[in-house]
C-alpha cells in the first residue's frame, strides 16, 4: 500500500531552523522586524524542504482578520490645504477618497478626522501642537487645490502618506493612480484575448 504523503508544515520548518513558528511566519511574510540573516536562513530551509502554503488555510486566516473587530487604536488626521475648511468636500473625487480611507481606518480601529491646515489664524507650530496634543500621529494629506504645494508642519512627529502628486515639499510616501500604466495594461490584456483593432 502506498505511503500517504505528509505535507511540510511551518512547525517542521521551525524545528529544522531552531526557531519559533512565529519566526517562520514572519519570514514567509517578509516582515522587517525579523533580522535579514535569520529570514534568509529560514527561507532557504523552506525552499529545501519544499514547503507550500495551504491556500484554504490562508483564505480562512484572511477572512478571520477581515471580520474581527479591532479595538480603538487612535485618531488619524485628514489634512486639507484648500482655501476654506470644506473646500476639499466638493465634487466627487476627494469625498470618495475620504470615505474609502475612513472605512479602511475604521476596520483597523482608527478614526479619521479632517484637519484644515490652511487656516490663516493657525501657524505651522500651532497646528503641530494641536495635532500632537490630540495624540494624532498619523496624517493623510489630501491633494492640494494647486500643484507644487508646500506644506509646513513639524513632520518629524508624524507618520505621513500623501494622495497624488500635488504636494512637492516635503516628499512623502504617496498613493496615486497610474493612468498611463492602467491604459497600457488594458491594451495588453485585450491583445492577449486576440483583439487587433483596439479603439
GROMACS .gro file of C-alpha atoms in nm:
model
  199
    1UNK     CA    1   0.000   0.000   0.000
    2UNK     CA    2   0.135   0.342  -0.094
    3UNK     CA    3   0.257   0.556   0.192
    4UNK     CA    4   0.047   0.869   0.249
    5UNK     CA    5   0.225   1.193   0.156
    6UNK     CA    6   0.269   1.427   0.451
    7UNK     CA    7   0.280   1.800   0.379
    8UNK     CA    8   0.562   2.004   0.529
    9UNK     CA    9   0.429   2.244   0.792
   10UNK     CA   10   0.559   2.565   0.945
   11UNK     CA   11   0.621   2.367   1.263
   12UNK     CA   12   0.854   2.137   1.067
   13UNK     CA   13   1.040   2.440   0.930
   14UNK     CA   14   1.071   2.590   1.278
   15UNK     CA   15   1.208   2.266   1.421
   16UNK     CA   16   1.465   2.237   1.142
   17UNK     CA   17   1.571   2.603   1.173
   18UNK     CA   18   1.577   2.602   1.551
   19UNK     CA   19   1.339   2.897   1.573
   20UNK     CA   20   0.981   2.954   1.679
   21UNK     CA   21   0.688   2.903   1.446
   22UNK     CA   22   0.621   3.277   1.476
   23UNK     CA   23   0.964   3.346   1.325
   24UNK     CA   24   0.883   3.118   1.032
   25UNK     CA   25   0.556   3.302   0.976
   26UNK     CA   26   0.738   3.638   0.987
   27UNK     CA   27   0.996   3.516   0.735
   28UNK     CA   28   0.727   3.396   0.496
   29UNK     CA   29   0.560   3.739   0.519
   30UNK     CA   30   0.892   3.917   0.468
   31UNK     CA   31   0.835   4.102   0.794
   32UNK     CA   32   1.101   4.372   0.854
   33UNK     CA   33   1.108   4.300   1.228
   34UNK     CA   34   1.296   3.975   1.161
   35UNK     CA   35   1.676   4.004   1.116
   36UNK     CA   36   1.771   3.966   0.750
   37UNK     CA   37   2.017   3.684   0.814
   38UNK     CA   38   1.756   3.484   1.008
   39UNK     CA   39   1.498   3.546   0.738
   40UNK     CA   40   1.730   3.426   0.462
   41UNK     CA   41   1.826   3.114   0.658
   42UNK     CA   42   1.461   3.025   0.722
   43UNK     CA   43   1.362   3.084   0.359
   44UNK     CA   44   1.648   2.861   0.243
   45UNK     CA   45   1.513   2.581   0.464
   46UNK     CA   46   1.161   2.650   0.335
   47UNK     CA   47   1.286   2.600  -0.020
   48UNK     CA   48   1.493   2.292   0.063
   49UNK     CA   49   1.202   2.122   0.239
   50UNK     CA   50   0.956   2.208  -0.038
   51UNK     CA   51   0.710   2.390   0.185
   52UNK     CA   52   0.395   2.515   0.015
   53UNK     CA   53   0.135   2.727   0.198
   54UNK     CA   54  -0.215   2.585   0.229
   55UNK     CA   55  -0.442   2.813   0.020
   56UNK     CA   56  -0.753   2.714   0.217
   57UNK     CA   57  -0.584   2.799   0.546
   58UNK     CA   58  -0.462   3.130   0.404
   59UNK     CA   59  -0.815   3.218   0.294
   60UNK     CA   60  -0.953   3.131   0.636
   61UNK     CA   61  -0.689   3.343   0.810
   62UNK     CA   62  -0.756   3.640   0.580
   63UNK     CA   63  -1.130   3.604   0.642
   64UNK     CA   64  -1.086   3.598   1.019
   65UNK     CA   65  -0.860   3.907   1.013
   66UNK     CA   66  -1.101   4.092   0.786
   67UNK     CA   67  -1.403   4.023   1.005
   68UNK     CA   68  -1.260   4.059   1.352
   69UNK     CA   69  -1.343   4.370   1.550
   70UNK     CA   70  -1.041   4.588   1.618
   71UNK     CA   71  -1.010   4.782   1.940
   72UNK     CA   72  -0.982   5.158   1.907
   73UNK     CA   73  -0.622   5.248   1.822
   74UNK     CA   74  -0.638   5.623   1.782
   75UNK     CA   75  -0.727   5.912   1.553
   76UNK     CA   76  -0.574   5.995   1.215
   77UNK     CA   77  -0.589   6.340   1.053
   78UNK     CA   78  -0.717   6.406   0.701
   79UNK     CA   79  -0.503   6.713   0.628
   80UNK     CA   80  -0.651   6.961   0.379
   81UNK     CA   81  -0.500   7.275   0.229
   82UNK     CA   82  -0.795   7.437   0.049
   83UNK     CA   83  -0.898   7.799   0.081
   84UNK     CA   84  -1.184   7.711   0.314
   85UNK     CA   85  -1.238   7.423   0.559
   86UNK     CA   86  -1.489   7.240   0.337
   87UNK     CA   87  -1.322   7.308   0.001
   88UNK     CA   88  -1.197   6.951  -0.022
   89UNK     CA   89  -1.551   6.819   0.029
   90UNK     CA   90  -1.683   6.947  -0.304
   91UNK     CA   91  -1.722   6.736  -0.616
   92UNK     CA   92  -1.697   6.359  -0.624
   93UNK     CA   93  -1.328   6.267  -0.609
   94UNK     CA   94  -1.194   6.391  -0.275
   95UNK     CA   95  -1.505   6.294  -0.073
   96UNK     CA   96  -1.477   5.946  -0.226
   97UNK     CA   97  -1.112   5.932  -0.117
   98UNK     CA   98  -1.215   6.033   0.234
   99UNK     CA   99  -1.494   5.773   0.255
  100UNK     CA  100  -1.263   5.497   0.139
  101UNK     CA  101  -0.987   5.599   0.379
  102UNK     CA  102  -1.235   5.630   0.667
  103UNK     CA  103  -1.380   5.286   0.605
  104UNK     CA  104  -1.037   5.124   0.591
  105UNK     CA  105  -0.920   5.313   0.900
  106UNK     CA  106  -1.230   5.203   1.091
  107UNK     CA  107  -1.162   4.839   1.005
  108UNK     CA  108  -0.822   4.873   1.170
  109UNK     CA  109  -0.951   5.055   1.478
  110UNK     CA  110  -0.881   5.415   1.376
  111UNK     CA  111  -1.098   5.723   1.333
  112UNK     CA  112  -1.023   5.968   1.051
  113UNK     CA  113  -1.094   6.339   1.111
  114UNK     CA  114  -1.046   6.638   0.874
  115UNK     CA  115  -0.785   6.894   0.977
  116UNK     CA  116  -0.770   7.230   0.794
  117UNK     CA  117  -0.404   7.327   0.763
  118UNK     CA  118  -0.465   7.645   0.560
  119UNK     CA  119  -0.641   7.830   0.843
  120UNK     CA  120  -0.487   8.182   0.827
  121UNK     CA  121  -0.500   8.210   1.206
  122UNK     CA  122  -0.306   7.885   1.251
  123UNK     CA  123   0.073   7.884   1.240
  124UNK     CA  124   0.259   7.566   1.147
  125UNK     CA  125   0.392   7.547   1.503
  126UNK     CA  126   0.042   7.580   1.649
  127UNK     CA  127  -0.100   7.324   1.405
  128UNK     CA  128   0.170   7.075   1.501
  129UNK     CA  129   0.100   7.140   1.869
  130UNK     CA  130  -0.275   7.081   1.825
  131UNK     CA  131  -0.222   6.754   1.642
  132UNK     CA  132   0.034   6.638   1.896
  133UNK     CA  133  -0.183   6.731   2.196
  134UNK     CA  134  -0.470   6.529   2.044
  135UNK     CA  135  -0.230   6.234   2.016
  136UNK     CA  136  -0.268   6.228   1.637
  137UNK     CA  137   0.045   6.070   1.494
  138UNK     CA  138  -0.077   5.959   1.150
  139UNK     CA  139  -0.161   6.205   0.872
  140UNK     CA  140  -0.318   6.154   0.528
  141UNK     CA  141  -0.254   6.453   0.301
  142UNK     CA  142  -0.550   6.525   0.073
  143UNK     CA  143  -0.449   6.652  -0.275
  144UNK     CA  144  -0.390   7.027  -0.277
  145UNK     CA  145  -0.607   7.251  -0.498
  146UNK     CA  146  -0.286   7.386  -0.656
  147UNK     CA  147   0.011   7.197  -0.797
  148UNK     CA  148   0.358   7.242  -0.650
  149UNK     CA  149   0.218   7.279  -0.298
  150UNK     CA  150   0.450   7.314   0.002
  151UNK     CA  151   0.316   7.230   0.348
  152UNK     CA  152   0.456   7.335   0.683
  153UNK     CA  153   0.438   7.117   0.994
  154UNK     CA  154   0.679   6.959   1.237
  155UNK     CA  155   0.684   6.647   1.021
  156UNK     CA  156   0.924   6.456   1.248
  157UNK     CA  157   0.635   6.396   1.489
  158UNK     CA  158   0.412   6.219   1.238
  159UNK     CA  159   0.376   5.925   1.001
  160UNK     CA  160   0.256   6.069   0.671
  161UNK     CA  161   0.118   5.948   0.338
  162UNK     CA  162   0.014   6.181   0.057
  163UNK     CA  163  -0.259   6.131  -0.203
  164UNK     CA  164  -0.146   6.235  -0.551
  165UNK     CA  165   0.149   6.445  -0.665
  166UNK     CA  166   0.040   6.799  -0.577
  167UNK     CA  167   0.245   6.819  -0.258
  168UNK     CA  168   0.606   6.857  -0.368
  169UNK     CA  169   0.768   6.959  -0.041
  170UNK     CA  170   0.832   6.774   0.179
  171UNK     CA  171   0.848   6.447  -0.015
  172UNK     CA  172   0.622   6.180   0.135
  173UNK     CA  173   0.525   5.826   0.056
  174UNK     CA  174   0.228   5.867  -0.175
  175UNK     CA  175  -0.067   5.687  -0.327
  176UNK     CA  176  -0.170   5.782  -0.680
  177UNK     CA  177  -0.345   5.628  -0.981
  178UNK     CA  178  -0.125   5.513  -1.270
  179UNK     CA  179  -0.339   5.631  -1.560
  180UNK     CA  180  -0.088   5.557  -1.837
  181UNK     CA  181   0.012   5.226  -1.681
  182UNK     CA  182  -0.354   5.129  -1.644
  183UNK     CA  183  -0.432   5.203  -2.008
  184UNK     CA  184  -0.121   5.014  -2.121
  185UNK     CA  185  -0.221   4.712  -1.911
  186UNK     CA  186  -0.571   4.726  -2.059
  187UNK     CA  187  -0.434   4.723  -2.414
  188UNK     CA  188  -0.201   4.433  -2.336
  189UNK     CA  189  -0.489   4.236  -2.187
  190UNK     CA  190  -0.710   4.298  -2.490
  191UNK     CA  191  -0.426   4.194  -2.723
  192UNK     CA  192  -0.383   3.872  -2.525
  193UNK     CA  193  -0.750   3.797  -2.600
  194UNK     CA  194  -0.679   3.830  -2.972
  195UNK     CA  195  -0.819   4.178  -3.037
  196UNK     CA  196  -0.618   4.366  -3.300
  197UNK     CA  197  -0.804   4.689  -3.374
  198UNK     CA  198  -0.843   4.843  -3.029
  199UNK     CA  199  -1.011   5.184  -3.028
   0.00000   0.00000   0.00000
